[in-house]
Amino acid sequence: MSMATPGGSIGLVRGGAPQELTFTLRNGNSRAYSHLRLVFQMEVLVDGTPAAERPPQDGFTLERWDRTTGTWRREELRIANDALPYGSYAGGFALARDAVRTERYRLRALGAGPTGSTPLMVSLIDTGAPEGAPLHRVRPASFSIPHTTRRG
């Protein structure tokens, strides 16, 4: 899996334009995948503001380009300081042996929300992996992309 974004990082402005991220998945493996899913997570942003005064952490939207309809569709972005077990995810797309697939996403910081820096963590999950499979089978690839959000 490779990722492309301007400058190799994500720089957002509250209430500003989204930033696009492109993921290219190349299956050079010896087998086809029947259920792959990209999973996105950011940790809680803490900018020194006292806890009682911090804005809600859900001030972001993530969308995926749906090539079938030609529109952007909302995707799940988990904001938490822990990780869900990979086995809790379902669904996904197929990727044949020796196939290449490109997926476009965009991330936006809404007008209200926290500022600061935290990585956007992206994992490629094989939701069809058998229970108890080793990590490299369940999560064949992952990225940690530097991210900063600031006030406009």
mmCIF file of N, CA and C in Angstrom, residues 2 11 27 32-34 45-47 51 54 62 84 96-97 106 113 115 126 129 135 137-138:
data_model
loop_
_atom_site.group_PDB
_atom_site.id
_atom_site.type_symbol
_atom_site.label_atom_id
_atom_site.label_comp_id
_atom_site.label_asym_id
_atom_site.label_seq_id
_atom_site.Cartn_x
_atom_site.Cartn_y
_atom_site.Cartn_z
ATOM 1 N N SER A 2 0.604 2.167 -0.868
ATOM 2 C CA SER A 2 1.303 3.443 -0.853
ATOM 3 C C SER A 2 0.272 4.550 -0.706
ATOM 4 N N GLY A 11 -2.270 19.021 6.444
ATOM 5 C CA GLY A 11 -2.350 20.315 7.108
ATOM 6 C C GLY A 11 -3.727 20.901 6.876
ATOM 7 N N ASN A 27 -1.593 -5.789 -5.068
ATOM 8 C CA ASN A 27 -1.579 -7.148 -4.540
ATOM 9 C C ASN A 27 -0.596 -7.994 -5.332
ATOM 10 N N ALA A 32 -5.615 -14.057 -3.704
ATOM 11 C CA ALA A 32 -6.560 -12.942 -3.812
ATOM 12 C C ALA A 32 -7.142 -12.652 -2.429
ATOM 13 N N TYR A 33 -7.548 -11.404 -2.229
ATOM 14 C CA TYR A 33 -8.257 -11.008 -1.011
ATOM 15 C C TYR A 33 -9.720 -10.830 -1.359
ATOM 16 N N SER A 34 -10.593 -11.287 -0.491
ATOM 17 C CA SER A 34 -12.024 -11.140 -0.763
ATOM 18 C C SER A 34 -12.642 -9.984 0.017
ATOM 19 N N LEU A 45 -7.013 15.195 20.136
ATOM 20 C CA LEU A 45 -6.119 16.350 20.088
ATOM 21 C C LEU A 45 -6.170 17.088 21.418
ATOM 22 N N VAL A 46 -5.003 17.334 22.001
ATOM 23 C CA VAL A 46 -4.909 18.078 23.251
ATOM 24 C C VAL A 46 -3.940 19.224 23.011
ATOM 25 N N ASP A 47 -4.444 20.449 23.104
ATOM 26 C CA ASP A 47 -3.619 21.621 22.793
ATOM 27 C C ASP A 47 -3.292 22.460 24.026
ATOM 28 N N ALA A 51 -9.444 20.630 30.279
ATOM 29 C CA ALA A 51 -10.407 19.625 29.818
ATOM 30 C C ALA A 51 -11.838 20.172 29.746
ATOM 31 N N ARG A 54 -12.281 22.259 26.459
ATOM 32 C CA ARG A 54 -11.908 21.701 25.164
ATOM 33 C C ARG A 54 -13.132 21.544 24.265
ATOM 34 N N LEU A 62 -14.453 12.603 7.163
ATOM 35 C CA LEU A 62 -13.674 11.812 6.215
ATOM 36 C C LEU A 62 -14.640 11.322 5.155
ATOM 37 N N LEU A 84 -9.556 -0.451 18.332
ATOM 38 C CA LEU A 84 -10.500 -1.564 18.299
ATOM 39 C C LEU A 84 -9.776 -2.816 17.818
ATOM 40 N N ALA A 96 -7.968 -8.847 -6.406
ATOM 41 C CA ALA A 96 -7.457 -10.056 -7.039
ATOM 42 C C ALA A 96 -5.936 -10.103 -6.988
ATOM 43 N N ARG A 97 -5.403 -11.275 -7.158
ATOM 44 C CA ARG A 97 -3.949 -11.455 -7.214
ATOM 45 C C ARG A 97 -3.388 -10.624 -8.361
ATOM 46 N N ARG A 106 -10.801 12.184 1.378
ATOM 47 C CA ARG A 106 -10.481 13.554 1.757
ATOM 48 C C ARG A 106 -10.903 13.772 3.201
ATOM 49 N N GLY A 113 -13.983 22.678 16.718
ATOM 50 C CA GLY A 113 -13.243 21.464 17.064
ATOM 51 C C GLY A 113 -11.854 21.811 17.538
ATOM 52 N N THR A 115 -7.623 21.922 17.860
ATOM 53 C CA THR A 115 -6.467 22.191 17.013
ATOM 54 C C THR A 115 -5.284 21.435 17.605
ATOM 55 N N ASP A 126 -7.774 -7.110 6.581
ATOM 56 C CA ASP A 126 -8.372 -8.234 5.856
ATOM 57 C C ASP A 126 -9.480 -8.779 6.743
ATOM 58 N N ALA A 129 -9.892 -12.584 7.099
ATOM 59 C CA ALA A 129 -8.842 -13.417 7.699
ATOM 60 C C ALA A 129 -9.447 -14.317 8.770
ATOM 61 N N LEU A 135 -0.843 -11.194 12.850
ATOM 62 C CA LEU A 135 -1.076 -9.785 12.559
ATOM 63 C C LEU A 135 -0.807 -9.441 11.094
ATOM 64 N N ARG A 137 -1.280 -11.091 8.533
ATOM 65 C CA ARG A 137 -2.381 -11.578 7.690
ATOM 66 C C ARG A 137 -3.628 -10.720 7.900
ATOM 67 N N VAL A 138 -3.894 -10.336 9.143
ATOM 68 C CA VAL A 138 -5.090 -9.556 9.478
ATOM 69 C C VAL A 138 -4.925 -8.097 9.049
#
